[in-house]
C-alpha cells in the first residue's frame, strides 16, 4: 500500500528543534577541479569563488553536467578540490561533518527501517560513537519526533519507505537532515524527481522550514523558477567546465508568489544569462 494522504500544515505550529547555533558561513575561493579519466584530465570547475552568508539561501543554477554536484561535494567535504580552498566559518573543510548535511535527489532511506528509525540514524550514530556523550536516548527520541512534526510526517513515523509517496520520502530525508541541527543544508536537486504539483508544495515547505530556522542553504538546481522562488541569491554557471557567468540578487519578500512581476523579470534576466531568449 502506498500512503498518499494529503498533508495539512495549515493549523500546525512549527515545533522547536532546540536550535543552538547560527547558520554557517561558506567561502569557496578560486576553486578549480578536474577528474582524471583514462589518463586525461576532465576540467569540471574553473576558478569558482563564491560565499554563502550565515542564514542565506543561495541557489546554484546551471546546465546538466556542468559541475554543480561536484561543487556541492567539495562543500560537503566529500571530496577535495584540485586547486583552491573551501572553508566553513573560516576553517578549511577537510571532511564530512554533521553540521553540514546533504539531501540528494534520491532520498536514500533504508528500506528495512521505519521512517522514525531512518530519521533517528544521525543522532543514533552520534550516540553509539560517543561523539556526544550527553545525547541520551530520550533526548534523541524528542528530536526525532520534533523533526517528523516539522516536515508533517508524525502520523507516518512507523511506516516503511515503500509505503511513502515520493514527496513523503523526500520529507523523511529532510527530517533526517534537520534532526542533526545543521548549520548548513546542502540540497542537490532535491525535488528533481517529484511530480510538478508535489514539487511546488515541497518548495513552499522548504521556505517555511528555512524561515523557522537559521541555517544557511546551498541548493543546486537546473530549474530557473525553483531557484528564483527559493533563493536570496542565484549564481549562474556556464556549461562544463563551470564558470560563474552571473549572480542575481533576489530581494522579493517571503512567502513569494510565483507570478510576482519581480520574479518574472528576474527569470528573463537569468535565462538571458544562460543564452536563452524569452
Ligand atoms: P552536474 O551536477 O552539474 O550535472 P556533475 O558535477 O555531476 O554535474 O558532473 C560534472 C562532470 O564531471 C560530468 O561530466 C561528470 O560526468 C563528471 N564527473 C562527475 N563525477 C565524476 C567522477 N567521480 N569521476 C569522473 N568524472 C566525474
Ligand atoms: Mg548533479
PDB file of C-alpha atoms and ligand atoms in Angstrom:
ATOM      1  CA  UNK A   1       0.000   0.000   0.000  1.00  0.00           C
ATOM      2  CA  UNK A   2       1.243   3.457  -0.843  1.00  0.00           C
ATOM      3  CA  UNK A   3       0.164   6.187   1.531  1.00  0.00           C
ATOM      4  CA  UNK A   4      -0.926   9.288  -0.326  1.00  0.00           C
ATOM      5  CA  UNK A   5      -2.803  11.125   2.414  1.00  0.00           C
ATOM      6  CA  UNK A   6      -2.714  14.898   1.933  1.00  0.00           C
ATOM      7  CA  UNK A   7      -0.608  16.692   4.494  1.00  0.00           C
ATOM      8  CA  UNK A   8      -2.311  19.582   6.208  1.00  0.00           C
ATOM      9  CA  UNK A   9       0.025  22.137   7.728  1.00  0.00           C
ATOM     10  CA  UNK A  10      -2.489  24.950   7.998  1.00  0.00           C
ATOM     11  CA  UNK A  11      -3.063  24.698  11.748  1.00  0.00           C
ATOM     12  CA  UNK A  12       0.352  23.423  12.737  1.00  0.00           C
ATOM     13  CA  UNK A  13       2.711  25.415  14.890  1.00  0.00           C
ATOM     14  CA  UNK A  14       6.309  24.846  13.865  1.00  0.00           C
ATOM     15  CA  UNK A  15       7.883  22.754  16.620  1.00  0.00           C
ATOM     16  CA  UNK A  16      11.129  23.908  18.129  1.00  0.00           C
ATOM     17  CA  UNK A  17      14.134  21.719  17.337  1.00  0.00           C
ATOM     18  CA  UNK A  18      16.088  23.490  20.104  1.00  0.00           C
ATOM     19  CA  UNK A  19      18.403  25.209  17.694  1.00  0.00           C
ATOM     20  CA  UNK A  20      21.607  26.168  19.354  1.00  0.00           C
ATOM     21  CA  UNK A  21      23.716  27.588  16.540  1.00  0.00           C
ATOM     22  CA  UNK A  22      23.580  30.044  13.675  1.00  0.00           C
ATOM     23  CA  UNK A  23      23.952  29.288  10.001  1.00  0.00           C
ATOM     24  CA  UNK A  24      27.417  28.602   8.616  1.00  0.00           C
ATOM     25  CA  UNK A  25      29.435  30.996   6.519  1.00  0.00           C
ATOM     26  CA  UNK A  26      30.870  29.227   3.486  1.00  0.00           C
ATOM     27  CA  UNK A  27      33.753  30.558   1.394  1.00  0.00           C
ATOM     28  CA  UNK A  28      34.774  28.942  -1.877  1.00  0.00           C
ATOM     29  CA  UNK A  29      37.987  30.583  -3.082  1.00  0.00           C
ATOM     30  CA  UNK A  30      39.413  30.145  -6.580  1.00  0.00           C
ATOM     31  CA  UNK A  31      38.344  26.525  -6.772  1.00  0.00           C
ATOM     32  CA  UNK A  32      39.185  24.550  -9.882  1.00  0.00           C
ATOM     33  CA  UNK A  33      38.584  20.835 -10.129  1.00  0.00           C
ATOM     34  CA  UNK A  34      39.379  18.174 -12.666  1.00  0.00           C
ATOM     35  CA  UNK A  35      38.725  14.449 -12.783  1.00  0.00           C
ATOM     36  CA  UNK A  36      41.230  12.003 -14.199  1.00  0.00           C
ATOM     37  CA  UNK A  37      39.555   9.944 -16.893  1.00  0.00           C
ATOM     38  CA  UNK A  38      41.587   7.427 -18.964  1.00  0.00           C
ATOM     39  CA  UNK A  39      44.787   9.280 -18.210  1.00  0.00           C
ATOM     40  CA  UNK A  40      43.296  12.590 -19.327  1.00  0.00           C
ATOM     41  CA  UNK A  41      42.122  15.401 -17.106  1.00  0.00           C
ATOM     42  CA  UNK A  42      38.472  16.421 -17.337  1.00  0.00           C
ATOM     43  CA  UNK A  43      38.188  20.030 -16.134  1.00  0.00           C
ATOM     44  CA  UNK A  44      34.871  20.396 -14.343  1.00  0.00           C
ATOM     45  CA  UNK A  45      35.147  23.597 -12.282  1.00  0.00           C
ATOM     46  CA  UNK A  46      37.145  26.636 -13.331  1.00  0.00           C
ATOM     47  CA  UNK A  47      38.163  29.300 -10.828  1.00  0.00           C
ATOM     48  CA  UNK A  48      34.944  29.352  -8.796  1.00  0.00           C
ATOM     49  CA  UNK A  49      34.755  31.892  -5.972  1.00  0.00           C
ATOM     50  CA  UNK A  50      31.550  32.336  -4.007  1.00  0.00           C
ATOM     51  CA  UNK A  51      30.328  32.791  -0.449  1.00  0.00           C
ATOM     52  CA  UNK A  52      27.214  31.911   1.496  1.00  0.00           C
ATOM     53  CA  UNK A  53      26.455  34.297   4.363  1.00  0.00           C
ATOM     54  CA  UNK A  54      25.130  32.865   7.646  1.00  0.00           C
ATOM     55  CA  UNK A  55      21.416  32.166   7.197  1.00  0.00           C
ATOM     56  CA  UNK A  56      21.467  32.947   3.493  1.00  0.00           C
ATOM     57  CA  UNK A  57      19.730  30.809   0.850  1.00  0.00           C
ATOM     58  CA  UNK A  58      21.909  30.566  -2.260  1.00  0.00           C
ATOM     59  CA  UNK A  59      20.929  28.667  -5.413  1.00  0.00           C
ATOM     60  CA  UNK A  60      23.446  27.404  -7.974  1.00  0.00           C
ATOM     61  CA  UNK A  61      21.890  27.212 -11.391  1.00  0.00           C
ATOM     62  CA  UNK A  62      23.499  25.664 -14.432  1.00  0.00           C
ATOM     63  CA  UNK A  63      23.076  23.176 -17.268  1.00  0.00           C
ATOM     64  CA  UNK A  64      23.213  19.425 -16.636  1.00  0.00           C
ATOM     65  CA  UNK A  65      26.722  18.034 -16.343  1.00  0.00           C
ATOM     66  CA  UNK A  66      28.416  21.398 -15.787  1.00  0.00           C
ATOM     67  CA  UNK A  67      29.839  20.526 -12.362  1.00  0.00           C
ATOM     68  CA  UNK A  68      27.179  21.602  -9.825  1.00  0.00           C
ATOM     69  CA  UNK A  69      27.141  18.345  -7.852  1.00  0.00           C
ATOM     70  CA  UNK A  70      30.928  18.298  -7.886  1.00  0.00           C
ATOM     71  CA  UNK A  71      30.989  21.699  -6.181  1.00  0.00           C
ATOM     72  CA  UNK A  72      28.438  20.547  -3.596  1.00  0.00           C
ATOM     73  CA  UNK A  73      30.565  17.503  -2.823  1.00  0.00           C
ATOM     74  CA  UNK A  74      33.530  19.800  -2.156  1.00  0.00           C
ATOM     75  CA  UNK A  75      31.438  21.970   0.187  1.00  0.00           C
ATOM     76  CA  UNK A  76      30.074  18.874   1.950  1.00  0.00           C
ATOM     77  CA  UNK A  77      33.659  17.668   2.470  1.00  0.00           C
ATOM     78  CA  UNK A  78      33.114  14.519   0.384  1.00  0.00           C
ATOM     79  CA  UNK A  79      35.922  15.466  -1.995  1.00  0.00           C
ATOM     80  CA  UNK A  80      38.891  17.877  -2.117  1.00  0.00           C
ATOM     81  CA  UNK A  81      39.379  20.486  -4.857  1.00  0.00           C
ATOM     82  CA  UNK A  82      42.333  20.113  -7.226  1.00  0.00           C
ATOM     83  CA  UNK A  83      43.035  23.815  -6.681  1.00  0.00           C
ATOM     84  CA  UNK A  84      41.749  26.494  -4.340  1.00  0.00           C
ATOM     85  CA  UNK A  85      40.127  26.307  -0.924  1.00  0.00           C
ATOM     86  CA  UNK A  86      36.731  25.709   0.652  1.00  0.00           C
ATOM     87  CA  UNK A  87      36.080  26.996   4.168  1.00  0.00           C
ATOM     88  CA  UNK A  88      33.263  26.846   6.702  1.00  0.00           C
ATOM     89  CA  UNK A  89      33.265  29.617   9.300  1.00  0.00           C
ATOM     90  CA  UNK A  90      36.848  30.469   8.347  1.00  0.00           C
ATOM     91  CA  UNK A  91      38.188  26.932   8.770  1.00  0.00           C
ATOM     92  CA  UNK A  92      39.188  24.595   5.924  1.00  0.00           C
ATOM     93  CA  UNK A  93      36.655  21.881   5.152  1.00  0.00           C
ATOM     94  CA  UNK A  94      38.616  18.641   5.286  1.00  0.00           C
ATOM     95  CA  UNK A  95      35.857  16.046   5.558  1.00  0.00           C
ATOM     96  CA  UNK A  96      32.142  15.499   6.154  1.00  0.00           C
ATOM     97  CA  UNK A  97      30.681  16.946   9.342  1.00  0.00           C
ATOM     98  CA  UNK A  98      27.231  16.586  10.928  1.00  0.00           C
ATOM     99  CA  UNK A  99      26.894  20.398  10.909  1.00  0.00           C
ATOM    100  CA  UNK A 100      26.739  20.249   7.090  1.00  0.00           C
ATOM    101  CA  UNK A 101      24.073  17.893   5.834  1.00  0.00           C
ATOM    102  CA  UNK A 102      23.316  16.901   2.263  1.00  0.00           C
ATOM    103  CA  UNK A 103      19.975  15.920   0.758  1.00  0.00           C
ATOM    104  CA  UNK A 104      20.236  14.312  -2.664  1.00  0.00           C
ATOM    105  CA  UNK A 105      17.703  13.850  -5.446  1.00  0.00           C
ATOM    106  CA  UNK A 106      17.018  10.297  -4.218  1.00  0.00           C
ATOM    107  CA  UNK A 107      16.009  10.165  -0.574  1.00  0.00           C
ATOM    108  CA  UNK A 108      18.245   7.104   0.134  1.00  0.00           C
ATOM    109  CA  UNK A 109      16.193   5.757   3.041  1.00  0.00           C
ATOM    110  CA  UNK A 110      16.975   2.294   4.403  1.00  0.00           C
ATOM    111  CA  UNK A 111      14.025   0.151   3.255  1.00  0.00           C
ATOM    112  CA  UNK A 112      14.122  -2.120   6.318  1.00  0.00           C
ATOM    113  CA  UNK A 113      13.882   0.736   8.825  1.00  0.00           C
ATOM    114  CA  UNK A 114      10.750   2.682   9.707  1.00  0.00           C
ATOM    115  CA  UNK A 115      10.569   6.399   8.963  1.00  0.00           C
ATOM    116  CA  UNK A 116      11.308   7.128  12.635  1.00  0.00           C
ATOM    117  CA  UNK A 117      14.355   4.847  12.638  1.00  0.00           C
ATOM    118  CA  UNK A 118      15.644   6.341   9.382  1.00  0.00           C
ATOM    119  CA  UNK A 119      15.340   9.867  10.784  1.00  0.00           C
ATOM    120  CA  UNK A 120      16.996   8.775  14.031  1.00  0.00           C
ATOM    121  CA  UNK A 121      20.057   7.410  12.242  1.00  0.00           C
ATOM    122  CA  UNK A 122      22.170  10.543  12.647  1.00  0.00           C
ATOM    123  CA  UNK A 123      21.642  11.080  16.378  1.00  0.00           C
ATOM    124  CA  UNK A 124      21.831   7.322  16.900  1.00  0.00           C
ATOM    125  CA  UNK A 125      25.225   7.101  15.215  1.00  0.00           C
ATOM    126  CA  UNK A 126      26.431  10.045  17.287  1.00  0.00           C
ATOM    127  CA  UNK A 127      25.253   8.352  20.489  1.00  0.00           C
ATOM    128  CA  UNK A 128      26.870   4.985  19.765  1.00  0.00           C
ATOM    129  CA  UNK A 129      30.118   6.579  18.594  1.00  0.00           C
ATOM    130  CA  UNK A 130      30.086   8.669  21.791  1.00  0.00           C
ATOM    131  CA  UNK A 131      30.727  11.887  19.885  1.00  0.00           C
ATOM    132  CA  UNK A 132      28.044  13.472  22.039  1.00  0.00           C
ATOM    133  CA  UNK A 133      28.008  11.537  25.291  1.00  0.00           C
ATOM    134  CA  UNK A 134      25.247  13.743  26.729  1.00  0.00           C
ATOM    135  CA  UNK A 135      22.932  12.728  23.919  1.00  0.00           C
ATOM    136  CA  UNK A 136      20.610  10.457  25.923  1.00  0.00           C
ATOM    137  CA  UNK A 137      18.099   8.223  24.171  1.00  0.00           C
ATOM    138  CA  UNK A 138      15.051  10.185  25.363  1.00  0.00           C
ATOM    139  CA  UNK A 139      16.525  13.418  24.011  1.00  0.00           C
ATOM    140  CA  UNK A 140      17.167  11.709  20.682  1.00  0.00           C
ATOM    141  CA  UNK A 141      13.566  10.494  20.628  1.00  0.00           C
ATOM    142  CA  UNK A 142      12.322  14.021  21.286  1.00  0.00           C
ATOM    143  CA  UNK A 143      14.440  15.462  18.485  1.00  0.00           C
ATOM    144  CA  UNK A 144      13.297  12.789  16.038  1.00  0.00           C
ATOM    145  CA  UNK A 145       9.641  13.447  16.932  1.00  0.00           C
ATOM    146  CA  UNK A 146      10.134  17.208  16.535  1.00  0.00           C
ATOM    147  CA  UNK A 147      11.817  16.724  13.143  1.00  0.00           C
ATOM    148  CA  UNK A 148       8.993  14.449  11.952  1.00  0.00           C
ATOM    149  CA  UNK A 149       6.452  17.005  13.092  1.00  0.00           C
ATOM    150  CA  UNK A 150       8.389  19.747  11.344  1.00  0.00           C
ATOM    151  CA  UNK A 151       8.077  18.009   7.975  1.00  0.00           C
ATOM    152  CA  UNK A 152       4.491  16.833   8.602  1.00  0.00           C
ATOM    153  CA  UNK A 153       5.242  13.121   8.933  1.00  0.00           C
ATOM    154  CA  UNK A 154       4.289  12.434  12.566  1.00  0.00           C
ATOM    155  CA  UNK A 155       1.455  10.125  11.562  1.00  0.00           C
ATOM    156  CA  UNK A 156       3.778   8.089   9.381  1.00  0.00           C
ATOM    157  CA  UNK A 157       6.601   7.568  11.857  1.00  0.00           C
ATOM    158  CA  UNK A 158       6.039   3.813  11.893  1.00  0.00           C
ATOM    159  CA  UNK A 159       5.587   3.449   8.126  1.00  0.00           C
ATOM    160  CA  UNK A 160       8.298   1.902   5.955  1.00  0.00           C
ATOM    161  CA  UNK A 161       9.827   3.764   2.985  1.00  0.00           C
ATOM    162  CA  UNK A 162       7.950   1.665   0.369  1.00  0.00           C
ATOM    163  CA  UNK A 163       4.682   2.895   1.882  1.00  0.00           C
ATOM    164  CA  UNK A 164       5.516   6.551   1.214  1.00  0.00           C
ATOM    165  CA  UNK A 165       4.907   8.677  -1.858  1.00  0.00           C
ATOM    166  CA  UNK A 166       7.968  10.311  -3.461  1.00  0.00           C
ATOM    167  CA  UNK A 167       7.273  13.636  -1.751  1.00  0.00           C
ATOM    168  CA  UNK A 168       6.888  11.997   1.650  1.00  0.00           C
ATOM    169  CA  UNK A 169      10.120  10.044   1.253  1.00  0.00           C
ATOM    170  CA  UNK A 170      11.885  13.316   0.456  1.00  0.00           C
ATOM    171  CA  UNK A 171      10.278  14.870   3.566  1.00  0.00           C
ATOM    172  CA  UNK A 172      11.725  11.994   5.604  1.00  0.00           C
ATOM    173  CA  UNK A 173      15.161  12.676   4.099  1.00  0.00           C
ATOM    174  CA  UNK A 174      14.779  16.346   5.046  1.00  0.00           C
ATOM    175  CA  UNK A 175      13.788  15.394   8.601  1.00  0.00           C
ATOM    176  CA  UNK A 176      16.858  13.155   8.828  1.00  0.00           C
ATOM    177  CA  UNK A 177      18.986  16.133   7.771  1.00  0.00           C
ATOM    178  CA  UNK A 178      17.315  18.625  10.128  1.00  0.00           C
ATOM    179  CA  UNK A 179      17.417  16.374  13.200  1.00  0.00           C
ATOM    180  CA  UNK A 180      21.174  16.968  13.333  1.00  0.00           C
ATOM    181  CA  UNK A 181      20.653  20.703  13.927  1.00  0.00           C
ATOM    182  CA  UNK A 182      22.746  21.609  10.872  1.00  0.00           C
ATOM    183  CA  UNK A 183      24.486  24.895  10.222  1.00  0.00           C
ATOM    184  CA  UNK A 184      24.333  24.287   6.500  1.00  0.00           C
ATOM    185  CA  UNK A 185      21.785  22.432   4.422  1.00  0.00           C
ATOM    186  CA  UNK A 186      23.212  21.293   1.078  1.00  0.00           C
ATOM    187  CA  UNK A 187      20.489  20.329  -1.388  1.00  0.00           C
ATOM    188  CA  UNK A 188      21.315  18.634  -4.687  1.00  0.00           C
ATOM    189  CA  UNK A 189      18.235  18.902  -6.925  1.00  0.00           C
ATOM    190  CA  UNK A 190      16.140  17.607  -4.033  1.00  0.00           C
ATOM    191  CA  UNK A 191      12.813  17.853  -5.865  1.00  0.00           C
ATOM    192  CA  UNK A 192      14.068  16.834  -9.307  1.00  0.00           C
ATOM    193  CA  UNK A 193      12.221  13.525  -9.379  1.00  0.00           C
ATOM    194  CA  UNK A 194       8.926  14.713  -7.931  1.00  0.00           C
ATOM    195  CA  UNK A 195       5.826  15.431  -9.997  1.00  0.00           C
ATOM    196  CA  UNK A 196       5.271  19.124 -10.602  1.00  0.00           C
ATOM    197  CA  UNK A 197       2.470  19.618  -8.042  1.00  0.00           C
ATOM    198  CA  UNK A 198       4.412  17.864  -5.287  1.00  0.00           C
ATOM    199  CA  UNK A 199       7.498  19.861  -6.239  1.00  0.00           C
ATOM    200  CA  UNK A 200       5.610  23.146  -5.866  1.00  0.00           C
ATOM    201  CA  UNK A 201       4.274  22.074  -2.472  1.00  0.00           C
ATOM    202  CA  UNK A 202       7.725  20.948  -1.294  1.00  0.00           C
ATOM    203  CA  UNK A 203       9.296  24.242  -2.386  1.00  0.00           C
ATOM    204  CA  UNK A 204       6.791  26.076  -0.173  1.00  0.00           C
ATOM    205  CA  UNK A 205       7.595  23.687   2.682  1.00  0.00           C
ATOM    206  CA  UNK A 206      11.313  24.257   2.299  1.00  0.00           C
ATOM    207  CA  UNK A 207      10.879  28.034   2.567  1.00  0.00           C
ATOM    208  CA  UNK A 208       8.733  27.566   5.677  1.00  0.00           C
ATOM    209  CA  UNK A 209      11.333  25.265   7.294  1.00  0.00           C
ATOM    210  CA  UNK A 210      14.245  27.552   6.434  1.00  0.00           C
ATOM    211  CA  UNK A 211      12.456  30.651   7.705  1.00  0.00           C
ATOM    212  CA  UNK A 212      11.670  28.929  11.006  1.00  0.00           C
ATOM    213  CA  UNK A 213      15.358  28.068  11.482  1.00  0.00           C
ATOM    214  CA  UNK A 214      18.615  29.888  10.923  1.00  0.00           C
ATOM    215  CA  UNK A 215      20.708  27.511   8.868  1.00  0.00           C
ATOM    216  CA  UNK A 216      22.339  28.510   5.601  1.00  0.00           C
ATOM    217  CA  UNK A 217      21.208  26.736   2.430  1.00  0.00           C
ATOM    218  CA  UNK A 218      23.159  25.903  -0.708  1.00  0.00           C
ATOM    219  CA  UNK A 219      20.790  24.495  -3.332  1.00  0.00           C
ATOM    220  CA  UNK A 220      21.677  23.111  -6.729  1.00  0.00           C
ATOM    221  CA  UNK A 221      19.018  23.123  -9.404  1.00  0.00           C
ATOM    222  CA  UNK A 222      18.631  23.390 -13.154  1.00  0.00           C
ATOM    223  CA  UNK A 223      15.150  24.867 -12.721  1.00  0.00           C
ATOM    224  CA  UNK A 224      15.147  28.666 -13.071  1.00  0.00           C
ATOM    225  CA  UNK A 225      11.710  29.120 -11.451  1.00  0.00           C
ATOM    226  CA  UNK A 226      12.732  26.972  -8.497  1.00  0.00           C
ATOM    227  CA  UNK A 227      15.923  28.970  -7.948  1.00  0.00           C
ATOM    228  CA  UNK A 228      14.060  32.288  -8.080  1.00  0.00           C
ATOM    229  CA  UNK A 229      11.176  31.144  -5.900  1.00  0.00           C
ATOM    230  CA  UNK A 230      13.527  29.946  -3.160  1.00  0.00           C
ATOM    231  CA  UNK A 231      16.795  31.827  -3.040  1.00  0.00           C
ATOM    232  CA  UNK A 232      18.129  35.165  -1.800  1.00  0.00           C
ATOM    233  CA  UNK A 233      20.789  34.918  -4.465  1.00  0.00           C
ATOM    234  CA  UNK A 234      21.122  32.882  -7.668  1.00  0.00           C
ATOM    235  CA  UNK A 235      24.564  32.094  -9.046  1.00  0.00           C
ATOM    236  CA  UNK A 236      24.501  31.107 -12.711  1.00  0.00           C
ATOM    237  CA  UNK A 237      27.085  28.644 -14.048  1.00  0.00           C
ATOM    238  CA  UNK A 238      28.245  28.124 -17.615  1.00  0.00           C
ATOM    239  CA  UNK A 239      28.451  24.681 -19.216  1.00  0.00           C
ATOM    240  CA  UNK A 240      31.412  22.441 -18.282  1.00  0.00           C
ATOM    241  CA  UNK A 241      33.880  23.439 -17.074  1.00  0.00           C
ATOM    242  CA  UNK A 242      31.600  25.510 -14.875  1.00  0.00           C
ATOM    243  CA  UNK A 243      32.475  29.174 -14.535  1.00  0.00           C
ATOM    244  CA  UNK A 244      30.323  31.757 -12.823  1.00  0.00           C
ATOM    245  CA  UNK A 245      28.624  33.792 -15.532  1.00  0.00           C
ATOM    246  CA  UNK A 246      26.202  35.825 -13.424  1.00  0.00           C
ATOM    247  CA  UNK A 247      24.991  36.454  -9.933  1.00  0.00           C
ATOM    248  CA  UNK A 248      21.445  37.662  -9.373  1.00  0.00           C
ATOM    249  CA  UNK A 249      20.278  39.041  -6.041  1.00  0.00           C
ATOM    250  CA  UNK A 250      16.618  38.370  -5.342  1.00  0.00           C
ATOM    251  CA  UNK A 251      15.108  40.504  -2.595  1.00  0.00           C
ATOM    252  CA  UNK A 252      11.446  39.624  -3.249  1.00  0.00           C
ATOM    253  CA  UNK A 253       9.850  39.149   0.192  1.00  0.00           C
ATOM    254  CA  UNK A 254       8.852  35.700   1.525  1.00  0.00           C
ATOM    255  CA  UNK A 255       6.486  33.967   1.173  1.00  0.00           C
ATOM    256  CA  UNK A 256       6.856  34.547  -2.536  1.00  0.00           C
ATOM    257  CA  UNK A 257       4.310  34.396  -5.299  1.00  0.00           C
ATOM    258  CA  UNK A 258       5.394  32.744  -8.500  1.00  0.00           C
ATOM    259  CA  UNK A 259       3.734  35.393 -10.656  1.00  0.00           C
ATOM    260  CA  UNK A 260       5.342  38.286  -8.747  1.00  0.00           C
ATOM    261  CA  UNK A 261       6.419  40.689 -11.565  1.00  0.00           C
ATOM    262  CA  UNK A 262       9.825  40.929  -9.889  1.00  0.00           C
ATOM    263  CA  UNK A 263      10.366  37.171 -10.214  1.00  0.00           C
ATOM    264  CA  UNK A 264       9.131  37.235 -13.809  1.00  0.00           C
ATOM    265  CA  UNK A 265      11.651  39.977 -14.652  1.00  0.00           C
ATOM    266  CA  UNK A 266      14.472  38.101 -12.880  1.00  0.00           C
ATOM    267  CA  UNK A 267      13.568  34.935 -14.802  1.00  0.00           C
ATOM    268  CA  UNK A 268      14.020  36.790 -18.069  1.00  0.00           C
ATOM    269  CA  UNK A 269      17.367  38.121 -16.856  1.00  0.00           C
ATOM    270  CA  UNK A 270      18.637  34.701 -15.736  1.00  0.00           C
ATOM    271  CA  UNK A 271      17.518  32.931 -18.930  1.00  0.00           C
ATOM    272  CA  UNK A 272      19.283  35.685 -20.878  1.00  0.00           C
ATOM    273  CA  UNK A 273      22.475  34.955 -18.907  1.00  0.00           C
ATOM    274  CA  UNK A 274      22.104  31.303 -19.896  1.00  0.00           C
ATOM    275  CA  UNK A 275      21.937  32.384 -23.534  1.00  0.00           C
ATOM    276  CA  UNK A 276      18.194  31.843 -23.955  1.00  0.00           C
ATOM    277  CA  UNK A 277      15.832  34.398 -25.411  1.00  0.00           C
ATOM    278  CA  UNK A 278      12.328  34.516 -23.949  1.00  0.00           C
TER     279      UNK A 278
HETATM  280  P1  LIG B   1      26.003  18.414 -12.600  1.00  0.00           P
HETATM  281  O1  LIG B   1      25.678  18.126 -11.180  1.00  0.00           O
HETATM  282  O2  LIG B   1      26.134  19.874 -12.912  1.00  0.00           O
HETATM  283  O3  LIG B   1      25.015  17.769 -13.536  1.00  0.00           O
HETATM  284  P2  LIG B   1      28.408  16.878 -12.054  1.00  0.00           P
HETATM  285  O4  LIG B   1      29.133  17.716 -11.089  1.00  0.00           O
HETATM  286  O5  LIG B   1      27.682  15.684 -11.516  1.00  0.00           O
HETATM  287  O6  LIG B   1      27.430  17.774 -12.945  1.00  0.00           O
HETATM  288  O7  LIG B   1      29.415  16.341 -13.142  1.00  0.00           O
HETATM  289  C1  LIG B   1      30.215  17.199 -13.929  1.00  0.00           C
HETATM  290  C2  LIG B   1      31.064  16.381 -14.877  1.00  0.00           C
HETATM  291  O8  LIG B   1      32.026  15.648 -14.140  1.00  0.00           O
HETATM  292  C3  LIG B   1      30.280  15.370 -15.700  1.00  0.00           C
HETATM  293  O9  LIG B   1      30.812  15.361 -16.992  1.00  0.00           O
HETATM  294  C4  LIG B   1      30.530  14.073 -14.987  1.00  0.00           C
HETATM  295  O10 LIG B   1      30.494  13.003 -15.901  1.00  0.00           O
HETATM  296  C5  LIG B   1      31.924  14.267 -14.434  1.00  0.00           C
HETATM  297  N1  LIG B   1      32.140  13.544 -13.170  1.00  0.00           N
HETATM  298  C6  LIG B   1      31.420  13.666 -12.034  1.00  0.00           C
HETATM  299  N2  LIG B   1      31.919  12.893 -11.065  1.00  0.00           N
HETATM  300  C7  LIG B   1      32.982  12.241 -11.583  1.00  0.00           C
HETATM  301  C8  LIG B   1      33.938  11.305 -11.090  1.00  0.00           C
HETATM  302  N3  LIG B   1      33.882  10.877  -9.811  1.00  0.00           N
HETATM  303  N4  LIG B   1      34.893  10.869 -11.938  1.00  0.00           N
HETATM  304  C9  LIG B   1      34.952  11.292 -13.188  1.00  0.00           C
HETATM  305  N5  LIG B   1      34.108  12.192 -13.732  1.00  0.00           N
HETATM  306  C10 LIG B   1      33.125  12.663 -12.958  1.00  0.00           C
HETATM  307 MG1  LIG B   2      24.176  16.986 -10.357  1.00  0.00          MG
END
